[in-house]
């Protein structure tokens, strides 16, 4: 942090404190004041465990920690977040090592007008052209630092404008991001639509990034002629009625040669469509998504962070330990995806539905490569410095990236016993998704039983059994977990995942774990002792690699 | 830097003690713009239930304990509403990967909750929600009187008992 930044913060702090005694110099400052915040401490005490490939950690203990402080008075809000990484926990980027206060903002709201100066999070539509967000567990934080204005000029119109630089750990990205977005509620704008049972929403946005030209040499004697300003546009249309809903968004990005797309000059595009029919106790959803060359970063040569947009994968996010072993993430360079889902409730107090009803969810997703065609007879597909290739909307290629058929049935058998059963059939292109060239597609069958039994009104025993069968990757796994909870404060669990089918006989390992949690109001402390398998943690299709580790994990969270 | 942080904490602590001298004060629901499940913009400062209590529950489709909790409450929700007049508002913090699945899930599972979507996390940050599930009880005046994070089977009974106590005029903030 520079001296100048320190001075600004000091000024904010002092003004916050003295605003009250001086008393409302503007009407917006009237009203009660409030200081609130939250806090999380993640610490891990490591123990070397050569059996699972967990190396010695020099510091012995590592920690990630944040504390948010939020001050509100009337229409005025200010906030800041301290972050500490001493040193960063294994599996997180090591760049932010140390202590800092990267996030700070002031916002003022008056009637239909809102201004934020400093750090802010924002999303246009589904995020296909802009999404600034944070996810602590993933180590993702790409807030924009700059200025945001929101304005509602009339009922049914919402406008947003953003201008700033993305966070890059303790620093900023070299690129500048600017964007405007408009949302229209047609029913509020068109008189004859006011009473209609069908609601229509339309929206459009534009984002432009600027990054200075730089010298990148594809081959001796040549240099790329790089665009300094790269705009992206999107338009969306949503409909909803009492039993039908439709969501759509189209996004287009101008040519944006980068490390991710192999420095091709082809524009990018994405189309997302989703339709749902529903009534109480039944919903049927179908969606489709085309993605072509849509990586959009504020630095050309960045490979992991600095995403300006978000490309949501069209697959279900699984949450059980073994069902989450092979998670999918959108391939920004190109994919075609389809998904269907049915959720059905068999009514309670019927012969089949039982006393409490039976819940069934079936979901199927299919993702393939994009069918790329050469631009002419002389240029190989994807040749750097050219337009790369041609691809039509929803033209699916032959290469399978992902398949997921999953069914879940859940039913309370009686007052004390509840059973959930899940079956998954997966195909996972480990070569493309994890970048393991030459490895065959993983085909896995997974079965899960989750049985909950109530011993007393607040005491419950829960048992999970999970089984994963595959001939590829690390082979078969079995997992069992027993959890005992005393509501609302205590929880205890022990579990073991056993990689009994690993093709390497010395890799047939047990990953045992014991956990304990205590909650009081909005504060919670959780301890976990044991082994963590190497793997991928994903939220919203954004994934983080987690190395194998062994030891004690402590998490303390609190909000106030 | 350290001096500044220290000064900041001292000043704010002083400010808070200044502001909070005297009787217990509760805060109202902060203002943030979220979406209703049929796509309209909605300001959270307008959350109300005709002077009756509200349970505000932050959840997401990927959060197994949240799904367990909302499923468990759904079994008794009709009785809860009839007895206490309480309204549960389920605030989904799903991102655009799963926001389109919130409506199908709520309908398919036949949940009768009011549902709000907070894909940009504005309401979540204003309420200082970190881990989910995170529940708040709001009294008839729109003030936040109690909060709790995490779910274990049986917690739902505590929740409705607190609502009953609130209706009986008790202070539940220390429970």
XYZ file of C-alpha atoms in Angstrom:
735
model
C 0.000 0.000 0.000
C 1.346 3.430 -0.906
C 1.576 6.396 1.500
C -1.142 8.129 -0.486
C -3.552 5.213 -0.112
C -2.837 5.103 3.610
C -3.689 8.764 3.938
C -6.966 8.307 2.072
C -7.990 5.470 4.372
C -7.101 7.489 7.433
C -9.215 10.324 6.128
C -12.170 8.002 5.564
C -11.812 6.576 9.062
C -11.722 9.943 10.720
C -14.608 11.281 8.687
C -16.682 8.218 9.578
C -16.222 8.897 13.240
C -16.830 12.587 13.212
C -19.766 12.678 10.844
C -22.176 11.837 13.623
C -21.303 14.547 16.175
C -21.254 17.192 13.469
C -24.644 15.838 12.463
C -26.272 15.274 9.205
C -24.799 17.789 6.846
C -26.774 16.077 4.158
C -30.119 14.495 4.619
C -28.837 11.127 3.396
C -26.686 10.795 6.478
C -29.697 10.899 8.764
C -30.861 7.629 10.270
C -29.197 5.134 12.540
C -25.573 4.174 12.045
C -24.308 0.661 12.114
C -20.957 -1.058 12.175
C -21.035 -4.692 11.171
C -18.781 -7.215 9.570
C -17.573 -10.747 9.356
C -14.427 -12.702 9.765
C -12.915 -16.020 8.728
C -9.789 -17.761 9.865
C -8.555 -20.818 7.978
C -5.507 -22.460 9.455
C -3.831 -25.700 8.576
C -1.283 -27.500 10.676
C 0.660 -29.801 8.377
C 2.251 -33.128 8.970
C 4.330 -34.735 6.267
C 2.763 -37.945 5.020
C 4.839 -39.647 2.377
C 2.193 -42.348 1.914
C -0.238 -39.945 0.233
C 2.441 -37.631 -1.199
C 1.982 -34.794 1.292
C 5.373 -33.089 1.582
C 6.940 -31.433 4.613
C 5.773 -27.825 4.998
C 8.534 -25.531 6.272
C 6.214 -23.202 8.188
C 4.430 -26.227 9.755
C 1.300 -24.101 9.913
C -0.254 -21.891 7.235
C -3.210 -19.553 7.393
C -5.597 -17.538 5.247
C -7.702 -14.970 7.051
C -10.014 -12.095 6.234
C -12.048 -9.555 8.179
C -14.738 -7.374 6.609
C -15.881 -4.176 8.238
C -19.008 -2.424 7.016
C -20.181 0.982 8.147
C -23.654 2.201 7.298
C -25.306 5.467 8.109
C -28.502 6.376 6.347
C -27.823 6.183 2.640
C -24.070 6.096 3.084
C -22.047 2.867 3.234
C -18.319 2.305 3.523
C -16.476 -0.946 3.835
C -13.061 -2.519 3.885
C -11.516 -5.941 4.114
C -8.229 -6.951 5.686
C -6.642 -10.072 4.320
C -3.781 -12.074 5.809
C -1.956 -14.956 4.171
C 0.778 -16.097 6.573
C 1.689 -17.911 4.474
C -0.969 -18.984 1.969
C -2.469 -22.435 2.553
C -1.243 -25.071 0.081
C -3.342 -25.130 -3.072
C -3.845 -21.343 -3.109
C -1.765 -18.970 -5.151
C 1.324 -17.852 -3.247
C 1.327 -14.350 -4.785
C -0.706 -12.651 -2.028
C 1.655 -13.742 0.788
C 1.516 -11.173 3.585
C -0.997 -8.685 4.985
C -3.038 -6.138 3.116
C -6.268 -4.261 2.734
C -7.023 -4.527 -0.976
C -10.796 -4.025 -0.728
C -12.258 -0.680 0.364
C -15.195 1.301 -0.895
C -17.652 4.101 -0.230
C -21.164 4.116 -1.626
C -23.937 6.637 -1.554
C -27.517 5.934 -2.507
C -30.081 8.595 -3.095
C -33.467 7.778 -4.543
C -32.857 6.166 -7.895
C -29.160 6.943 -7.968
C -26.250 5.033 -6.456
C -22.529 5.723 -6.691
C -19.750 3.433 -5.496
C -16.153 4.593 -5.377
C -13.449 2.032 -4.679
C -13.811 -1.740 -4.872
C -17.040 -3.335 -6.062
C -18.545 -6.552 -7.389
C -20.808 -6.520 -10.415
C -22.469 -8.781 -12.938
C -24.140 -7.956 -16.262
C -26.893 -10.454 -17.138
C -25.576 -13.986 -16.701
C -22.013 -12.716 -16.566
C -21.080 -13.699 -20.146
C -19.337 -10.347 -20.696
C -18.799 -9.093 -17.127
C -18.681 -10.645 -13.703
C -16.559 -9.265 -10.885
C -16.957 -11.615 -7.906
C -15.190 -13.289 -5.048
C -15.109 -16.795 -3.720
C -12.925 -17.165 -0.672
C -12.790 -20.955 -0.797
C -11.588 -20.891 -4.384
C -9.161 -18.038 -3.818
C -10.939 -16.047 -6.552
C -11.381 -12.312 -6.137
C -11.518 -10.172 -9.261
C -13.350 -7.105 -7.951
C -13.103 -3.917 -9.950
C -11.431 -0.943 -8.349
C -12.795 2.318 -9.685
C -16.229 3.806 -10.025
C -19.710 2.386 -10.460
C -22.926 4.282 -11.042
C -26.416 2.783 -10.953
C -29.409 4.775 -12.072
C -33.113 3.985 -12.474
C -34.478 6.841 -14.625
C -38.009 5.409 -14.691
C -39.858 2.412 -13.355
C -38.792 -0.592 -15.396
C -35.396 0.790 -16.466
C -32.163 0.001 -14.620
C -28.864 1.371 -15.900
C -25.358 0.574 -14.686
C -21.949 1.901 -15.605
C -18.577 0.629 -14.376
C -15.031 1.887 -14.865
C -11.994 0.413 -13.186
C -9.108 -1.973 -12.935
C -9.318 -5.557 -11.782
C -7.695 -6.738 -8.624
C -4.583 -8.825 -9.153
C -3.662 -10.183 -5.686
C -2.186 -7.114 -3.888
C -1.993 -5.215 -7.140
C -4.081 -4.312 -10.162
C -4.269 -5.786 -13.642
C -2.554 -3.732 -16.372
C -5.853 -3.578 -18.303
C -8.709 -1.124 -17.808
C -12.296 -2.379 -17.840
C -15.275 -0.178 -18.760
C -18.871 -1.191 -19.209
C -22.480 -0.098 -19.432
C -25.578 -2.187 -19.010
C -29.321 -1.635 -19.251
C -32.235 -3.751 -18.025
C -35.797 -3.152 -19.152
C -38.945 -4.570 -17.638
C -41.274 -4.427 -20.650
C -44.440 -4.839 -18.557
C -43.649 -1.633 -16.681
C -42.856 0.283 -19.864
C -45.707 -0.733 -22.154
C -49.153 0.204 -20.885
C -50.997 -2.606 -22.618
C -48.605 -5.143 -21.000
C -49.075 -3.921 -17.421
C -51.689 -6.502 -16.479
C -50.287 -9.310 -18.606
C -49.572 -12.619 -16.873
C -46.470 -12.972 -19.051
C -43.551 -10.894 -17.830
C -40.891 -9.861 -20.344
C -37.430 -8.584 -19.503
C -34.900 -7.370 -22.040
C -31.350 -6.243 -21.452
C -28.168 -5.238 -23.224
C -24.629 -4.548 -22.127
C -21.273 -3.563 -23.492
C -17.814 -3.938 -21.978
C -14.521 -2.715 -23.343
C -11.068 -3.531 -22.049
C -7.960 -1.559 -22.793
C -4.460 -2.938 -22.587
C -1.464 -1.191 -24.082
C 0.201 -2.834 -27.074
C 3.191 -5.029 -26.222
C 5.899 -6.825 -28.114
C 4.985 -10.472 -28.610
C 6.946 -12.325 -31.280
C 5.272 -15.338 -32.927
C 8.301 -16.140 -35.102
C 11.576 -14.353 -35.956
C 10.989 -11.195 -37.980
C 7.296 -10.882 -37.053
C 5.324 -9.277 -34.252
C 1.624 -9.384 -33.471
C -0.440 -6.320 -34.326
C -2.449 -6.405 -31.109
C -5.808 -4.669 -30.568
C -5.524 -2.331 -27.572
C -9.284 -1.952 -27.097
C -11.365 -5.117 -27.136
C -15.134 -4.645 -26.818
C -17.721 -7.306 -26.002
C -21.506 -6.994 -26.323
C -24.425 -8.961 -25.006
C -28.202 -8.950 -25.363
C -30.721 -10.918 -23.340
C -34.407 -11.685 -23.259
C -36.239 -13.400 -20.418
C -39.898 -14.386 -20.199
C -41.843 -15.744 -17.286
C -45.423 -16.718 -16.634
C -47.267 -18.744 -14.021
C -46.004 -22.056 -15.405
C -43.312 -21.258 -17.943
C -39.987 -19.466 -17.884
C -37.426 -18.747 -20.592
C -33.934 -17.268 -20.212
C -31.637 -16.318 -23.090
C -28.436 -14.378 -23.622
C -26.181 -13.869 -26.618
C -22.661 -12.465 -26.258
C -20.149 -11.390 -28.878
C -16.509 -10.475 -28.377
C -14.285 -8.729 -30.928
C -10.950 -10.253 -31.901
C -8.825 -10.712 -28.813
C -5.596 -12.641 -29.474
C -4.352 -14.084 -26.184
C -2.344 -16.909 -24.640
C -5.577 -18.817 -23.960
C -6.816 -18.850 -27.578
C -3.345 -19.275 -29.060
C -3.209 -15.726 -30.468
C -5.914 -16.153 -33.094
C -7.844 -13.117 -34.366
C -11.278 -14.717 -34.561
C -14.138 -12.960 -32.750
C -15.806 -14.954 -29.960
C -19.464 -15.696 -29.323
C -21.687 -17.461 -26.856
C -25.395 -18.260 -26.802
C -27.242 -19.475 -23.728
C -30.852 -20.680 -23.785
C -32.894 -22.220 -20.997
C -36.602 -23.060 -20.849
C -38.598 -24.447 -17.933
C -42.142 -25.714 -17.600
C -43.348 -25.981 -14.018
C -46.304 -26.510 -11.728
C -46.357 -27.327 -8.023
C -44.594 -30.671 -7.622
C -43.151 -30.864 -11.147
C -40.582 -29.014 -13.219
C -39.007 -29.850 -16.559
C -36.021 -27.837 -17.739
C -34.016 -27.912 -20.969
C -31.012 -25.719 -21.714
C -28.360 -25.298 -24.356
C -25.138 -23.345 -24.539
C -22.694 -22.562 -27.300
C -19.267 -21.214 -26.364
C -16.650 -20.189 -28.905
C -13.440 -18.337 -28.085
C -14.952 -16.492 -25.116
C -12.025 -16.209 -22.728
C -11.976 -12.488 -21.881
C -9.180 -11.365 -19.596
C -7.750 -7.975 -18.761
C -4.243 -9.201 -19.604
C -3.478 -11.042 -22.870
C -0.809 -13.296 -21.487
C -2.639 -14.307 -18.298
C -3.529 -17.976 -18.045
C -5.341 -18.448 -14.730
C -6.856 -15.296 -13.169
C -8.060 -11.860 -14.403
C -11.257 -13.089 -16.063
C -13.579 -10.215 -16.904
C -16.466 -12.537 -17.760
C -17.899 -15.775 -16.407
C -18.868 -18.781 -18.514
C -21.210 -20.890 -16.397
C -20.963 -24.603 -17.156
C -24.192 -26.315 -18.114
C -23.763 -29.239 -15.767
C -25.019 -30.043 -12.298
C -22.737 -29.235 -9.398
C -22.331 -32.346 -7.251
C -21.671 -32.087 -3.569
C -20.944 -35.524 -2.151
C -17.292 -36.402 -1.728
C -17.050 -38.991 -4.511
C -19.648 -37.477 -6.858
C -17.589 -34.265 -6.822
C -14.401 -36.079 -7.800
C -14.761 -35.342 -11.519
C -16.216 -31.817 -11.777
C -16.666 -30.047 -15.078
C -15.490 -26.521 -15.931
C -16.451 -24.648 -19.121
C -13.833 -24.819 -21.872
C -13.615 -21.138 -22.885
C -12.049 -21.874 -26.287
C -15.083 -23.776 -27.452
C -17.747 -26.282 -26.494
C -21.375 -27.149 -27.176
C -23.473 -28.193 -24.193
C -27.022 -29.416 -23.575
C -28.776 -30.178 -20.330
C -32.154 -31.570 -19.284
C -33.619 -31.893 -15.806
C -36.838 -33.169 -14.256
C -37.806 -32.668 -10.636
C -40.919 -34.450 -9.465
C -42.564 -34.828 -6.086
C -44.785 -37.842 -5.496
C -47.460 -36.398 -3.234
C -47.429 -37.054 0.473
C -50.068 -39.267 2.062
C -50.345 -41.424 -1.054
C -49.495 -45.088 -1.506
C -46.343 -44.467 -3.543
C -45.408 -41.099 -2.073
C -45.551 -42.221 1.558
C -46.533 -40.038 4.511
C -44.054 -37.278 3.726
C -43.780 -37.407 -0.064
C -40.971 -38.696 -2.282
C -38.663 -36.368 -4.213
C -37.108 -37.376 -7.512
C -34.529 -35.417 -9.504
C -33.112 -36.642 -12.806
C -30.506 -34.633 -14.667
C -28.569 -35.251 -17.864
C -25.809 -33.116 -19.352
C -23.751 -33.560 -22.476
C -20.772 -31.418 -23.504
C -18.785 -31.879 -26.693
C -16.088 -30.022 -28.555
C -16.971 -27.384 -31.107
C -16.796 -28.484 -34.747
C -13.963 -26.311 -36.079
C -13.425 -25.950 -39.813
C -10.367 -24.547 -41.584
C -10.674 -20.964 -42.865
C -9.037 -21.961 -46.180
C -7.019 -24.768 -47.734
C -3.638 -23.396 -46.665
C -4.187 -22.458 -43.034
C -4.204 -25.155 -40.381
C -7.025 -24.920 -37.823
C -6.062 -22.650 -34.938
C -2.949 -21.237 -36.666
C -1.696 -18.305 -34.591
C -1.901 -14.848 -36.123
C -4.834 -15.879 -38.382
C -8.618 -16.001 -38.002
C -8.043 -19.498 -36.620
C -11.086 -21.469 -37.760
C -14.774 -21.273 -38.608
C -17.500 -22.655 -36.355
C -21.293 -22.461 -36.700
C -23.677 -22.024 -33.768
C -24.357 -25.311 -31.949
C -22.264 -27.273 -34.462
C -21.095 -30.063 -32.198
C -17.719 -31.717 -32.771
C -16.968 -35.401 -32.254
C -14.821 -35.126 -29.160
C -16.719 -35.821 -25.954
C -15.812 -33.539 -23.052
C -18.365 -34.565 -20.461
C -21.465 -36.716 -19.896
C -23.414 -36.842 -16.679
C -26.574 -38.821 -16.031
C -27.682 -38.579 -12.426
C -30.783 -39.539 -10.480
C -31.618 -38.735 -6.894
C -34.504 -40.097 -4.840
C -35.168 -38.784 -1.389
C -37.843 -39.840 1.052
C -38.633 -39.581 4.747
C -39.726 -43.106 5.714
C -41.134 -42.099 9.098
C -40.723 -39.369 11.706
C -37.167 -40.523 12.471
C -35.739 -42.021 9.301
C -34.874 -40.243 6.066
C -33.136 -41.827 3.083
C -31.506 -40.252 0.021
C -30.166 -42.411 -2.816
C -28.127 -41.158 -5.740
C -26.751 -42.754 -8.876
C -24.390 -41.096 -11.357
C -22.925 -42.199 -14.643
C -20.078 -39.936 -15.763
C -17.751 -39.530 -18.684
C -14.917 -37.106 -17.989
C -12.368 -36.019 -20.570
C -9.412 -35.738 -18.202
C -7.103 -34.833 -21.099
C -9.042 -31.632 -21.944
C -10.482 -30.700 -18.538
C -7.409 -31.237 -16.389
C -4.806 -31.003 -19.138
C -3.438 -34.551 -18.863
C -2.499 -35.234 -22.519
C -3.044 -38.746 -23.714
C -4.960 -39.983 -20.672
C -8.124 -41.867 -21.638
C -11.618 -40.556 -20.805
C -12.695 -41.509 -17.306
C -15.940 -43.499 -17.265
C -17.324 -43.782 -13.775
C -20.399 -45.208 -12.048
C -21.129 -43.763 -8.651
C -23.693 -44.868 -6.064
C -24.490 -42.959 -2.877
C -26.726 -43.719 0.102
C -27.359 -41.058 2.738
C -29.382 -42.271 5.711
C -30.430 -40.016 8.522
C -31.841 -41.359 11.775
C -33.177 -39.213 14.568
C -32.352 -40.515 18.039
C -34.001 -37.660 19.954
C -35.555 -34.347 18.907
C -32.149 -32.686 18.642
C -29.835 -35.703 18.274
C -29.331 -37.237 14.864
C -27.095 -39.889 13.421
C -26.308 -39.686 9.717
C -24.605 -42.339 7.687
C -23.189 -41.976 4.177
C -21.928 -44.730 1.971
C -20.439 -43.846 -1.411
C -18.935 -46.044 -4.053
C -17.159 -45.070 -7.262
C -16.280 -47.612 -9.937
C -13.922 -46.781 -12.793
C -11.249 -48.562 -14.772
C -9.420 -45.297 -15.510
C -7.521 -42.647 -13.539
C -7.056 -43.814 -9.921
C -9.528 -46.695 -10.122
C -12.254 -47.587 -7.620
C -13.075 -45.801 -4.384
C -15.307 -46.561 -1.416
C -16.217 -44.084 1.265
C -18.145 -44.242 4.516
C -19.050 -41.461 6.911
C -20.814 -41.344 10.266
C -22.000 -38.009 11.602
C -23.565 -37.247 14.954
C -25.217 -33.883 15.511
C -26.716 -32.231 18.558
C -28.829 -29.396 17.185
C -28.269 -26.539 16.948
C -24.675 -26.344 18.209
C -22.585 -29.476 17.891
C -21.528 -31.787 15.104
C -19.008 -34.644 14.985
C -18.043 -36.949 12.166
C -15.588 -39.645 11.182
C -15.029 -40.861 7.664
C -12.723 -42.889 5.492
C -12.255 -42.853 1.735
C -10.432 -45.897 0.484
C -8.850 -45.951 -2.966
C -8.888 -49.747 -2.992
C -8.934 -50.002 -6.791
C -5.815 -47.960 -7.493
C -3.857 -49.755 -10.246
C -0.612 -49.087 -8.336
C -0.668 -51.453 -5.367
C 1.313 -49.055 -3.138
C -1.243 -46.290 -3.846
C -4.231 -48.137 -2.353
C -4.602 -45.575 0.430
C -7.021 -44.768 3.208
C -7.961 -41.118 3.583
C -9.445 -40.953 7.071
C -10.893 -37.832 8.626
C -12.417 -36.760 11.928
C -14.271 -33.468 12.259
C -15.911 -31.429 14.952
C -17.978 -28.269 14.694
C -19.452 -25.891 17.239
C -21.835 -23.066 16.357
C -23.067 -20.263 18.532
C -25.377 -17.829 16.786
C -23.396 -16.659 13.767
C -19.999 -17.827 15.004
C -18.640 -21.211 14.190
C -15.485 -23.142 14.873
C -14.695 -26.301 12.937
C -11.788 -28.687 13.299
C -10.843 -31.427 10.880
C -8.056 -33.895 11.387
C -6.880 -36.357 8.802
C -5.881 -36.716 5.200
C -7.064 -34.701 2.245
C -6.826 -36.388 -1.136
C -5.364 -34.575 -4.085
C -8.192 -33.224 -6.193
C -10.143 -30.338 -7.608
C -12.527 -28.095 -5.702
C -15.003 -26.275 -7.935
C -17.676 -23.690 -7.356
C -19.722 -22.444 -10.294
C -17.433 -24.284 -12.667
C -14.359 -22.428 -11.499
C -11.925 -24.898 -10.059
C -8.922 -24.946 -7.783
C -6.405 -27.719 -7.492
C -5.944 -28.997 -3.954
C -2.756 -30.957 -3.247
C -2.700 -33.970 -0.966
C -2.216 -32.947 2.636
C -2.326 -34.354 6.091
C -2.844 -32.659 9.435
C -5.276 -30.463 11.309
C -7.500 -27.826 9.708
C -9.099 -25.089 11.806
C -11.826 -22.802 10.521
C -13.307 -20.011 12.594
C -16.024 -17.776 11.175
C -18.095 -15.065 12.696
C -20.488 -12.322 11.593
C -21.528 -9.393 13.699
C 0.170 0.791 8.265
C -0.167 -0.889 11.668
C -0.743 2.471 13.331
C -3.518 3.254 10.922
C -5.277 -0.038 11.517
C -5.020 0.462 15.273
C -6.334 3.994 15.052
C -9.167 2.860 12.840
C -10.218 0.143 15.269
C -10.051 2.482 18.267
C -12.044 5.166 16.480
C -14.707 2.788 15.279
C -14.960 1.099 18.677
C -15.396 4.513 20.236
C -17.991 5.388 17.691
C -19.930 2.198 18.262
C -19.944 2.643 22.040
C -21.139 6.191 21.492
C -23.915 5.004 19.224
C -24.931 2.033 21.309
C -25.098 3.523 24.780
C -28.356 2.718 26.488
C -30.870 0.059 25.620
C -30.474 -2.775 23.162
C -31.019 -1.627 19.614
C -31.789 -3.846 16.669
C -31.046 -3.004 13.086
C -33.424 -3.041 10.183
C -32.861 -5.116 7.057
C -30.371 -3.200 4.889
C -31.246 -2.102 1.393
C -29.921 -4.101 -1.558
C -31.407 -4.805 -4.961
C -32.101 -8.481 -5.626
C -34.365 -10.298 -8.080
C -37.665 -12.009 -7.421
C -38.010 -15.498 -8.821
C -40.038 -14.173 -11.774
C -37.259 -11.730 -12.674
C -38.312 -8.394 -11.160
C -35.943 -6.097 -9.250
C -36.746 -5.959 -5.557
C -35.297 -3.774 -2.810
C -34.669 -5.804 0.344
C -35.532 -2.796 2.525
C -39.131 -3.513 1.442
C -39.209 -7.019 2.938
C -42.253 -7.235 5.208
C -44.927 -9.593 6.501
C -47.801 -7.429 7.805
C -46.191 -7.009 11.233
C -45.593 -10.733 11.674
C -42.165 -12.400 11.990
C -39.970 -13.392 9.064
C -37.278 -16.045 8.727
C -34.635 -15.001 6.234
C -32.637 -17.994 5.051
C -29.549 -17.692 2.827
C -29.020 -20.833 0.751
C -27.756 -22.213 -2.566
C -28.447 -25.327 -4.605
C -24.873 -26.550 -4.122
C -25.130 -26.320 -0.333
C -26.234 -29.739 0.946
C -27.060 -28.616 4.520
C -29.161 -25.757 3.072
C -31.143 -28.192 0.933
C -31.605 -30.480 3.958
C -32.810 -27.577 6.060
C -35.274 -26.165 3.523
C -36.589 -29.680 2.798
C -37.055 -30.346 6.523
C -38.861 -27.045 7.101
C -41.074 -27.647 4.025
C -42.609 -30.663 5.802
C -44.030 -28.455 8.563
C -44.150 -25.067 6.884
C -47.929 -24.964 6.398
C -48.446 -25.607 10.129
C -45.836 -22.971 11.024
C -47.569 -20.328 8.926
C -50.985 -21.191 10.298
C -49.823 -21.146 13.900
C -47.440 -18.167 13.977
C -48.023 -16.199 10.772
C -44.287 -16.493 10.027
C -43.019 -16.143 6.457
C -39.814 -17.772 5.259
C -37.880 -15.925 2.595
C -35.224 -18.109 0.994
C -32.433 -15.969 -0.490
C -30.499 -17.942 -3.088
C -26.872 -16.892 -3.545
C -26.444 -19.229 -6.534
C -24.419 -17.833 -9.412
C -25.555 -17.874 -13.038
C -24.591 -21.531 -13.351
C -27.530 -22.463 -11.157
C -29.853 -19.431 -10.840
C -31.867 -20.854 -13.748
C -32.321 -24.035 -11.669
C -33.684 -22.283 -8.583
C -37.238 -21.886 -9.892
C -37.439 -25.494 -11.210
C -36.166 -26.762 -7.841
C -38.543 -24.685 -5.732
C -41.501 -25.711 -7.910
C -40.462 -29.333 -8.370
C -40.047 -29.776 -4.617
C -43.290 -27.933 -4.010
C -41.741 -25.414 -1.595
C -44.073 -22.610 -0.626
C -41.386 -20.132 0.405
C -40.901 -16.674 -1.024
C -37.655 -16.864 -2.987
C -35.222 -14.071 -3.827
C -32.149 -14.324 -6.058
C -28.919 -12.581 -5.071
C -26.476 -13.697 -7.807
C -24.156 -10.704 -7.348
C -24.069 -11.215 -3.550
C -25.098 -7.602 -2.762
C -27.618 -8.631 -0.106
C -25.281 -11.326 1.211
C -22.523 -8.759 1.771
C -24.914 -6.203 3.282
C -26.033 -8.872 5.787
C -22.435 -10.036 6.404
C -23.294 -13.578 5.440
C -20.182 -15.665 5.003
C -21.000 -19.353 5.233
C -24.409 -20.763 4.421
C -26.967 -21.780 5.587
C -27.315 -18.558 7.544
C -30.702 -17.740 9.065
C -32.046 -14.501 10.478
C -35.251 -13.931 12.432
C -36.884 -10.570 11.751
C -39.505 -9.210 14.138
C -42.767 -7.513 13.164
C -41.016 -4.131 13.040
C -38.568 -5.378 10.412
C -35.654 -5.580 12.866
C -33.061 -8.360 12.863
C -33.364 -9.944 16.308
C -31.508 -13.240 15.935
C -29.136 -15.073 13.603
C -27.558 -18.469 13.283
C -25.278 -20.205 10.834
C -25.122 -23.943 9.898
C -27.847 -26.575 10.057
C -28.243 -29.864 11.823
C -31.423 -31.921 11.942
C -33.595 -30.635 14.788
C -32.469 -27.001 14.421
C -35.724 -26.267 12.637
C -37.581 -26.872 15.903
C -35.409 -24.294 17.641
C -36.194 -21.865 14.854
C -39.964 -22.167 15.207
C -39.739 -22.134 19.009
C -37.909 -18.819 18.794
C -40.598 -17.458 16.489
C -43.229 -18.532 19.048
C -41.282 -16.773 21.816
C -40.978 -13.676 19.688
C -44.744 -13.703 19.144
C -45.175 -14.000 22.923
C -43.170 -10.801 23.335
C -39.924 -12.356 24.631
C -36.437 -11.073 23.785
C -34.833 -13.915 21.798
C -31.544 -12.232 20.936
C -29.579 -14.150 23.590
C -30.926 -17.601 22.695
